[in-house]
PDB file of C-alpha atoms in Angstrom:
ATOM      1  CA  UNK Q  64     -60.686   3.721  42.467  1.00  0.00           C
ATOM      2  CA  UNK Q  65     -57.709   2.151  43.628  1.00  0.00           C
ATOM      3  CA  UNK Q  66     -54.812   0.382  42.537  1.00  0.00           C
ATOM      4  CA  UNK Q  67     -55.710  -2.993  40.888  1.00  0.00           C
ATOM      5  CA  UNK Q  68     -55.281  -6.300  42.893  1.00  0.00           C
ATOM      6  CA  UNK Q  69     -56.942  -8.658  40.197  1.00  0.00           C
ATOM      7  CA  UNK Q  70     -56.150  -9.040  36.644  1.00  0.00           C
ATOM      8  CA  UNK Q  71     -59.570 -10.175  34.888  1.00  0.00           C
ATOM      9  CA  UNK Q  72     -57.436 -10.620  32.171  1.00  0.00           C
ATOM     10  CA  UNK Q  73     -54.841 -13.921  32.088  1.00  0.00           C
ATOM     11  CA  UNK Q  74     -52.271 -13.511  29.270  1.00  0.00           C
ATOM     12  CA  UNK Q  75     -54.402 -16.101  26.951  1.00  0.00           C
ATOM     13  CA  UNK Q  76     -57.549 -14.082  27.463  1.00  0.00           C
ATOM     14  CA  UNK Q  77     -55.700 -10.810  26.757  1.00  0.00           C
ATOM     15  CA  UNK Q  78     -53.882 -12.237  23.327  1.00  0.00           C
ATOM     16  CA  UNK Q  79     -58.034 -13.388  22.780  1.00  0.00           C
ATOM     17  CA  UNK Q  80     -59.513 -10.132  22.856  1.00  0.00           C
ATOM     18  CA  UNK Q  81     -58.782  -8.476  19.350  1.00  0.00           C
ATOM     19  CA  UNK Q  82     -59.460 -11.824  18.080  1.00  0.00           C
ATOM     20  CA  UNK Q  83     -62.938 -11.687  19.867  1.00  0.00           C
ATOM     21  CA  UNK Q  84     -63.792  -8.286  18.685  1.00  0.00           C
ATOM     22  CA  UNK Q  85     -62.889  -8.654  15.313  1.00  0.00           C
ATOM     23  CA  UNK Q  86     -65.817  -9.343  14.214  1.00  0.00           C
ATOM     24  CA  UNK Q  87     -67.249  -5.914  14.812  1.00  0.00           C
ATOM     25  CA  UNK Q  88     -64.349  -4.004  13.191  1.00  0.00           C
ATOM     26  CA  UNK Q  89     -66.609  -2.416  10.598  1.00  0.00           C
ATOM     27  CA  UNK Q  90     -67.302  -0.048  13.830  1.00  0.00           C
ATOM     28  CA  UNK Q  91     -64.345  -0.088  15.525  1.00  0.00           C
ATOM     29  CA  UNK Q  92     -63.014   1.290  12.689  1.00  0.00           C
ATOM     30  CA  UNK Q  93     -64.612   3.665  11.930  1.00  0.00           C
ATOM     31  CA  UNK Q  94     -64.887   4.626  15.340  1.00  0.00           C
ATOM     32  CA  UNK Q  95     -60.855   5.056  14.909  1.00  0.00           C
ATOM     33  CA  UNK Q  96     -61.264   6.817  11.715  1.00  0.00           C
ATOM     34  CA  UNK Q  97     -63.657   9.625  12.944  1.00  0.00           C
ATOM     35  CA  UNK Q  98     -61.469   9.730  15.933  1.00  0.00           C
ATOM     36  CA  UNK Q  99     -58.558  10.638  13.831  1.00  0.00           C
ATOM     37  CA  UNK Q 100     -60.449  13.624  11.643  1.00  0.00           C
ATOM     38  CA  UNK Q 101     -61.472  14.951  15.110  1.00  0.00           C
ATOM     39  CA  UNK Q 102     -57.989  15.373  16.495  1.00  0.00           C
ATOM     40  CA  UNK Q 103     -56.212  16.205  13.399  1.00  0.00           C
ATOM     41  CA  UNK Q 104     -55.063  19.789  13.758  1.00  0.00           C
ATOM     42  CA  UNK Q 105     -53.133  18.727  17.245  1.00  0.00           C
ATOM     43  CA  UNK Q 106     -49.827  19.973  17.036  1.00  0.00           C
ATOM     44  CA  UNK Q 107     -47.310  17.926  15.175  1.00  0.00           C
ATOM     45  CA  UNK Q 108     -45.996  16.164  18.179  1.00  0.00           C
ATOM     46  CA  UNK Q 109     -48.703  16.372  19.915  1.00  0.00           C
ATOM     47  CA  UNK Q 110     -49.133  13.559  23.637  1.00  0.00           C
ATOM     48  CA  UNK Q 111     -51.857  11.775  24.332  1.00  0.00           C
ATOM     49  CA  UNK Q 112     -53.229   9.973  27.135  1.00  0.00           C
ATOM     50  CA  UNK Q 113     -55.052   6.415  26.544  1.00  0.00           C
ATOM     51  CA  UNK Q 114     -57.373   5.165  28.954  1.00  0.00           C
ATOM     52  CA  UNK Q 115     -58.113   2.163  29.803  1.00  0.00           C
ATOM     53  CA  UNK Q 116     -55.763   0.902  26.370  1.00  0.00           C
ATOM     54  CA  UNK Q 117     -56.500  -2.369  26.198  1.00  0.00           C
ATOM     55  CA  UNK Q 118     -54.386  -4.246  23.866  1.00  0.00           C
ATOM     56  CA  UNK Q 119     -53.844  -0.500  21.898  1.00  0.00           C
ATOM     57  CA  UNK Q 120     -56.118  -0.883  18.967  1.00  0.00           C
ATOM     58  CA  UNK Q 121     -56.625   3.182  19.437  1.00  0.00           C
ATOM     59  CA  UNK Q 122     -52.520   3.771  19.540  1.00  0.00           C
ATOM     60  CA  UNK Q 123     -51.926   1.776  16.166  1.00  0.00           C
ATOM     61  CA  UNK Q 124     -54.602   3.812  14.127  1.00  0.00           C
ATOM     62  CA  UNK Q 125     -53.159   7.229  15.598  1.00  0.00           C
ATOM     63  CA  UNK Q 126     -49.747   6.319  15.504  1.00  0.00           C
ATOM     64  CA  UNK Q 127     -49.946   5.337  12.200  1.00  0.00           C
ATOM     65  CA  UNK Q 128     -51.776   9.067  11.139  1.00  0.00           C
ATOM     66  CA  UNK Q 129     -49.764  11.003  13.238  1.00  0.00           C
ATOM     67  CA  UNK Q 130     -46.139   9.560  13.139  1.00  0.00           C
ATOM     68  CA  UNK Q 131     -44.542  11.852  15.786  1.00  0.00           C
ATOM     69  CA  UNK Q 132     -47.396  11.694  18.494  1.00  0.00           C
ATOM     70  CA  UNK Q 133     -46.316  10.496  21.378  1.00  0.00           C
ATOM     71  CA  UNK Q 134     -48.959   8.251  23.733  1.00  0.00           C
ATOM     72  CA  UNK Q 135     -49.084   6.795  27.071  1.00  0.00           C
ATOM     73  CA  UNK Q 136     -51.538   3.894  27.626  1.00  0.00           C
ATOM     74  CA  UNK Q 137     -53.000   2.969  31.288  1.00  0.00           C
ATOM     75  CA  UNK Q 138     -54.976   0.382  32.125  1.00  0.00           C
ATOM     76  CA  UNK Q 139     -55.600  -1.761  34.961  1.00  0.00           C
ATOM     77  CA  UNK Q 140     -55.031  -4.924  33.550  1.00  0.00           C
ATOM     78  CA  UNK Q 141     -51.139  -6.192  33.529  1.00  0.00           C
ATOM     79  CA  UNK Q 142     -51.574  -8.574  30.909  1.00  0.00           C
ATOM     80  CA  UNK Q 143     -53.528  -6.009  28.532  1.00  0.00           C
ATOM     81  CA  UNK Q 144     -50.665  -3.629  28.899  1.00  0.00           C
ATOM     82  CA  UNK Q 145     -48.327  -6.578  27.944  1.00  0.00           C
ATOM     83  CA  UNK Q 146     -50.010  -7.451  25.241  1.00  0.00           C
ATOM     84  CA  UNK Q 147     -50.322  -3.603  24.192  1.00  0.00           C
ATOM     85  CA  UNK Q 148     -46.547  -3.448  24.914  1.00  0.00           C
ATOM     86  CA  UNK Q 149     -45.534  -6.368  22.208  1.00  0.00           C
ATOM     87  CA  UNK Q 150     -47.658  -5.295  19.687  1.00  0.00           C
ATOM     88  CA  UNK Q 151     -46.902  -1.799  19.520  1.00  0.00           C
ATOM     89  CA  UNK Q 152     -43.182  -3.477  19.697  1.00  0.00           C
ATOM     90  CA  UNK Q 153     -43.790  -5.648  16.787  1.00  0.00           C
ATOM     91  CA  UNK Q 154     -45.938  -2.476  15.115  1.00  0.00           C
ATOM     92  CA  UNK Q 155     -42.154  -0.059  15.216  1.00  0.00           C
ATOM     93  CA  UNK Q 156     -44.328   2.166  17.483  1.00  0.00           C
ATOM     94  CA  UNK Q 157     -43.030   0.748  20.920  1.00  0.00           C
ATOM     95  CA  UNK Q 158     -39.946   3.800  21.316  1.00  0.00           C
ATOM     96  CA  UNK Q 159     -43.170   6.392  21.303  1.00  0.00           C
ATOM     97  CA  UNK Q 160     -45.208   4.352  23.553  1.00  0.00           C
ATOM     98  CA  UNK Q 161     -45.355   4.848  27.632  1.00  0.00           C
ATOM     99  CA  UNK Q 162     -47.375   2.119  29.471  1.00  0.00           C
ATOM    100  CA  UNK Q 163     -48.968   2.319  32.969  1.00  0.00           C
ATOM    101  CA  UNK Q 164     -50.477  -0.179  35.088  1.00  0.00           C
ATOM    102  CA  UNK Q 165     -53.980   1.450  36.991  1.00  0.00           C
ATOM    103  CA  UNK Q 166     -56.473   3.499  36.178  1.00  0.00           C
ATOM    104  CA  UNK Q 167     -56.677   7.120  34.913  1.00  0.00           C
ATOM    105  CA  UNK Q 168     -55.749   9.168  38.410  1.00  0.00           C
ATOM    106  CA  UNK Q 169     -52.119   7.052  38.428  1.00  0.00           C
ATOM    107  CA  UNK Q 170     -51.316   8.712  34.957  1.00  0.00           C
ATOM    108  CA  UNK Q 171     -49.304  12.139  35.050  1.00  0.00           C
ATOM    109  CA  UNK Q 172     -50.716  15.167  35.972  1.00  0.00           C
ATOM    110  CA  UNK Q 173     -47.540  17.154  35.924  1.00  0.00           C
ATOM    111  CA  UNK Q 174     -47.029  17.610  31.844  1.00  0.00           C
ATOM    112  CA  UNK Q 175     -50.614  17.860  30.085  1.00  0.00           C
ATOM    113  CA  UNK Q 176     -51.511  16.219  27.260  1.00  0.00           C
ATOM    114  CA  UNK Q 177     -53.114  17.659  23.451  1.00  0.00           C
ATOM    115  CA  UNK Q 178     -55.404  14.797  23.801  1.00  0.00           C
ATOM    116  CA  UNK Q 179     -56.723  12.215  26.012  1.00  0.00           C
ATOM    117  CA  UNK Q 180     -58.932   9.293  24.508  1.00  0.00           C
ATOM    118  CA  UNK Q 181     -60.981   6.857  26.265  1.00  0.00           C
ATOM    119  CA  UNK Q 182     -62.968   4.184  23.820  1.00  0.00           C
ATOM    120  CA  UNK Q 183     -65.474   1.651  25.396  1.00  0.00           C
ATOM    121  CA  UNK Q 184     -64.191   2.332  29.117  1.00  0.00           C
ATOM    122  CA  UNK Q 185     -66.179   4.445  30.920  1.00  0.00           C
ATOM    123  CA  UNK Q 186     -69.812   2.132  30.988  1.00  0.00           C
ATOM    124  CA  UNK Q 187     -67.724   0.136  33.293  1.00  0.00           C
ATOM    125  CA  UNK Q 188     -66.801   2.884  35.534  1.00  0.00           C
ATOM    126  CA  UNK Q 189     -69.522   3.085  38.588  1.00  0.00           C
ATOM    127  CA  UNK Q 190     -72.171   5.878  38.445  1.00  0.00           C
ATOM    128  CA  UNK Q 191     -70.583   7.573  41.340  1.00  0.00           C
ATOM    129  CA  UNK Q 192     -67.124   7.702  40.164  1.00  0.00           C
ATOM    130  CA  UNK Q 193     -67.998   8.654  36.682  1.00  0.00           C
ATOM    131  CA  UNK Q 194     -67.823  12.509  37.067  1.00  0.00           C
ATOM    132  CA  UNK Q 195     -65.084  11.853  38.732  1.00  0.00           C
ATOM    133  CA  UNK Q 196     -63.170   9.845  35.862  1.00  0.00           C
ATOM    134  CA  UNK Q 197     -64.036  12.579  33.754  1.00  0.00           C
ATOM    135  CA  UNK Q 198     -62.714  15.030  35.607  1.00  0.00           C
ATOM    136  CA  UNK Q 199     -59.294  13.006  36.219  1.00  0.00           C
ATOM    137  CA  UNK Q 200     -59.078  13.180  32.377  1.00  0.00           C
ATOM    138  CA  UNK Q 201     -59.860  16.969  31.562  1.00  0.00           C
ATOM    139  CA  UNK Q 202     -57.834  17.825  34.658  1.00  0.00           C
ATOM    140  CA  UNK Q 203     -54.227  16.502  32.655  1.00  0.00           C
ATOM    141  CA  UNK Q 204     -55.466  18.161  29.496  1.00  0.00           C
ATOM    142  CA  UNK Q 205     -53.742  21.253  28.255  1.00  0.00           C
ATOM    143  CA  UNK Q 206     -56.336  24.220  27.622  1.00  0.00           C
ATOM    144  CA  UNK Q 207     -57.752  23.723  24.255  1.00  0.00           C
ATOM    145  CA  UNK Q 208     -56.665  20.171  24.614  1.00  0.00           C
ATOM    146  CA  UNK Q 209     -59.360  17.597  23.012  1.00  0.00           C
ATOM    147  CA  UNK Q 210     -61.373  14.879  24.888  1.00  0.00           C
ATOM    148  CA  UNK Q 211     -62.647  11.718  22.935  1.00  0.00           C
ATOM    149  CA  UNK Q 212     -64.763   9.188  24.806  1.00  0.00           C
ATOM    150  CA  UNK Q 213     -66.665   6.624  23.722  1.00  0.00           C
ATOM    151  CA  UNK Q 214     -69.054   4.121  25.760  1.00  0.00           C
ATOM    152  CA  UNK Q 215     -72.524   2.387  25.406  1.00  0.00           C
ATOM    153  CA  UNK Q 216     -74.908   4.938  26.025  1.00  0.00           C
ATOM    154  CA  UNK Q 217     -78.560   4.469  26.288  1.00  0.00           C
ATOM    155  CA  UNK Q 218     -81.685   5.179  28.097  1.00  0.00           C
ATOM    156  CA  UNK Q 219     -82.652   2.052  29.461  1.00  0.00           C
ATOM    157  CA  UNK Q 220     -85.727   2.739  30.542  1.00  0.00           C
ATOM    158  CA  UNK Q 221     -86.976   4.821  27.209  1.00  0.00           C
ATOM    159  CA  UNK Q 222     -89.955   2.877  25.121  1.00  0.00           C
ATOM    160  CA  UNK Q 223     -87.087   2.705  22.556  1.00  0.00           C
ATOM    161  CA  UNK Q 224     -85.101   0.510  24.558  1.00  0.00           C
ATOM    162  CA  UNK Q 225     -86.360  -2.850  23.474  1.00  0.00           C
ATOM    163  CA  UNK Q 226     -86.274  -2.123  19.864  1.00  0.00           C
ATOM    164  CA  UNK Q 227     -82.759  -1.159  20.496  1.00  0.00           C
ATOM    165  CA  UNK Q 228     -82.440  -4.525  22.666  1.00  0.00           C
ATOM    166  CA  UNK Q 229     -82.916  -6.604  19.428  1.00  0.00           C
ATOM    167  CA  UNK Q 230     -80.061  -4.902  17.350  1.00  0.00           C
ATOM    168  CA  UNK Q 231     -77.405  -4.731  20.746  1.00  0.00           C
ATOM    169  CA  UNK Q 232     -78.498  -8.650  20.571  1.00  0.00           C
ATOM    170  CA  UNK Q 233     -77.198  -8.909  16.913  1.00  0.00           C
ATOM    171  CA  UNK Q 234     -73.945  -7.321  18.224  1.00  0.00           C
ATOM    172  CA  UNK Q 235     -73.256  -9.866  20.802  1.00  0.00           C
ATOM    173  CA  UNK Q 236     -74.273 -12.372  18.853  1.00  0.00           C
ATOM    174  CA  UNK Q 237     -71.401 -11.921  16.582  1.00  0.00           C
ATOM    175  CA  UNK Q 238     -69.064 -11.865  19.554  1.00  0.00           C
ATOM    176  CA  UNK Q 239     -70.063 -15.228  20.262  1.00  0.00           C
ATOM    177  CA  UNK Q 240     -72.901 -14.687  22.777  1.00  0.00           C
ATOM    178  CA  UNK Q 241     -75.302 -17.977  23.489  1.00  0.00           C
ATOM    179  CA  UNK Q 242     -78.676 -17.653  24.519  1.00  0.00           C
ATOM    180  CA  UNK Q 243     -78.013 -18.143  27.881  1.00  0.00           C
ATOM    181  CA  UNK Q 244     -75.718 -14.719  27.961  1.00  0.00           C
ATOM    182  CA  UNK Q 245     -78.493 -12.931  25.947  1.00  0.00           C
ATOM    183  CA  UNK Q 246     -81.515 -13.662  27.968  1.00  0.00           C
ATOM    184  CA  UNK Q 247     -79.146 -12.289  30.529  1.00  0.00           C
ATOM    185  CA  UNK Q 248     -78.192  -9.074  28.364  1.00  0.00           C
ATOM    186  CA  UNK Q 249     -80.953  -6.454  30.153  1.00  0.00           C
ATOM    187  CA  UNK Q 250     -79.828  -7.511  33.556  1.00  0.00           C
ATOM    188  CA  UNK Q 251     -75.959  -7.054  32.707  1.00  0.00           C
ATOM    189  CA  UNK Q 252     -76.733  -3.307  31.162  1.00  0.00           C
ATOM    190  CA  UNK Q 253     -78.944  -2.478  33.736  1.00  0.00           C
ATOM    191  CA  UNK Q 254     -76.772  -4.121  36.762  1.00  0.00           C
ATOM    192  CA  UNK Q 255     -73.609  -5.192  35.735  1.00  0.00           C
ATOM    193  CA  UNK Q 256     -72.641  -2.268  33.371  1.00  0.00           C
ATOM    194  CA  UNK Q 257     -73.460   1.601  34.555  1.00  0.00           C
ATOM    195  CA  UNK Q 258     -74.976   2.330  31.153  1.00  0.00           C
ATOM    196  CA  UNK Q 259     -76.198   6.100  31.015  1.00  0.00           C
ATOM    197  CA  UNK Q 260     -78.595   8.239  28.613  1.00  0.00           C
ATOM    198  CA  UNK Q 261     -76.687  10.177  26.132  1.00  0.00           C
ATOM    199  CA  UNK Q 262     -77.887  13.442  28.093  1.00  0.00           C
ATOM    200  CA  UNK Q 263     -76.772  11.983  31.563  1.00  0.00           C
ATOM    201  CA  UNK Q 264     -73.298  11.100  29.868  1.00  0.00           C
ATOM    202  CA  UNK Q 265     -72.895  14.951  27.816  1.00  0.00           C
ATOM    203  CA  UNK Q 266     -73.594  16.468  30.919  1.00  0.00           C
ATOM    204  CA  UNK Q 267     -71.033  14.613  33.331  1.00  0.00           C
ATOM    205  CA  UNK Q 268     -68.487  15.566  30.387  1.00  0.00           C
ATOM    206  CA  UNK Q 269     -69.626  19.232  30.242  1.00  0.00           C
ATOM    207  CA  UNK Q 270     -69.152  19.740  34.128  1.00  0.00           C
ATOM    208  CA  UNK Q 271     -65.798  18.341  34.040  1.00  0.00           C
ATOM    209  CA  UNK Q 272     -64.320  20.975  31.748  1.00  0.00           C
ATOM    210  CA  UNK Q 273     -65.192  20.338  28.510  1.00  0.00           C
ATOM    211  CA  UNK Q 274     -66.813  23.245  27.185  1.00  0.00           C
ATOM    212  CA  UNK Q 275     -69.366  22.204  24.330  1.00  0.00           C
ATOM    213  CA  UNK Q 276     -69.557  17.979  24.083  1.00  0.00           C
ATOM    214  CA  UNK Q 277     -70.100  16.998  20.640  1.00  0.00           C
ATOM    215  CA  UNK Q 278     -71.431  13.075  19.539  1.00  0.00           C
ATOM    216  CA  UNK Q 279     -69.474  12.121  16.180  1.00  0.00           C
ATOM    217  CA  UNK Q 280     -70.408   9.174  15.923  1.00  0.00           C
ATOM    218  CA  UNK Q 281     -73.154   5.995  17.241  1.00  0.00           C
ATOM    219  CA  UNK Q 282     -73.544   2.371  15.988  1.00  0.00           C
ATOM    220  CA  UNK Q 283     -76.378   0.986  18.200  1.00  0.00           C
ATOM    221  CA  UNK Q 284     -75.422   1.734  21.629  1.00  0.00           C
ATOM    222  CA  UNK Q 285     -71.977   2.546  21.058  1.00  0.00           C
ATOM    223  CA  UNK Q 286     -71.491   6.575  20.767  1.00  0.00           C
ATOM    224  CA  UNK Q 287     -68.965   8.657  21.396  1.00  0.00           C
ATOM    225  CA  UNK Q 288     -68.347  12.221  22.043  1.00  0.00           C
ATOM    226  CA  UNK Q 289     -65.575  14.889  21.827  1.00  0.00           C
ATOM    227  CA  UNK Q 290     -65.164  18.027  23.020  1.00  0.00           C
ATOM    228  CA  UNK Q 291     -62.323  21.033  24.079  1.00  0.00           C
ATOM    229  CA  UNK Q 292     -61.270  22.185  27.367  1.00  0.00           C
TER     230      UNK Q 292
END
């Protein structure tokens, strides 16, 4: 992975996305709640690594809990990060904030981090780079440092997959999908997306350094994982 070229994000689409995805915060939520329980006992001023940040929906919920964390956000996207930038700004959380622009190997590897979080990134990461992205992260986490990833995870070939079809199609309906986009939904998880089984995904986790992978949490497809170097 190299450094990015193209923004898929313009500024307008970037100040969109919360405002798109607000419609499934009942998850994302929670999702940010459990992820907070799990990483709790970090010490009090504990650093942690964001990946792939987005507009920073993950540093407001722990900078909220934890109010002398310290986080640094990458993500490809230019206009995500500036986004992320005014609204932790706005938030009071900006002077604890640290923002990089490309993907997890351009983040520092010098000082480790207590934690390093990664929410609904890694299904777009290719197959073959994902044990590598995993790896990037454990490698800048301090020993007994905790990983938290979350992705859409699913066997797409299983005889549960269709059944499973019609609730992910309830999801994107609420984003605003049209029929057009979900007649297309098998072919974009299948082709588009690198969407793994939950064993496939544990695995890739445990052989990057992360001892014993536990799943916390799963809303449909969406599940996420953490686990200790």
């Amino acid at each position: 992975m190299n450094k990015p070229t193209t923004d898929f994000f313009n500024k307008e689409a970037a100040q969109r996305y919360d405002e798109r995805n607000s419609k499934l915060s009942r998850i994302s939520d929670c999702l940010h709640f459990l992820s907070t329980l799990v990483l709790k006992d970090l010490p009090e001023k504990s650093r942690v690594l964001c990946v792939g940040v987005g507009t920073g929906a993950e540093i407001m919920t722990l900078a909220e809990a934890f109010p002398q964390w310290h986080f640094v956000g990458v993500d490809p996207s230019a206009n995500m990060l500036e986004v992320c930038r005014e609204r932790m700004t706005k938030a009071g959380y900006a002077e604890r904030c640290e923002f990089i622009h490309g993907y997890v190997q351009d983040a520092p590897s010098d000082t480790k981090f207590d934690a390093v979080v990664s929410l609904l990134v890694s299904h777009f990461v290719h197959r073959n780079d994902r044990a590598g992205y995993f790896q990037h992260m454990t490698d800048r986490l301090k020993e007994g440092g905790f990983l938290v990833n979350a992705e859409i995870s699913f066997d797409l070939n299983s005889s549960q997959f269709p059944a499973m079809l019609k609730g992910w199609e309830a999801v994107q309906t609420l984003m605003g999908a049209t029929p057009e986009s979900l007649a297309n939904l098998p072919k974009q998880l299948k082709e588009v997306l690198t969407v793994l089984p939950p064993e496939e995904t544990e695995f890739l986790i445990q052989q990057s350094g992360i001892t014993q992978p536990i799943r916390f949490f799963q809303a449909f497809m969406i599940c996420a994982w953490f686990g200790t170097k």
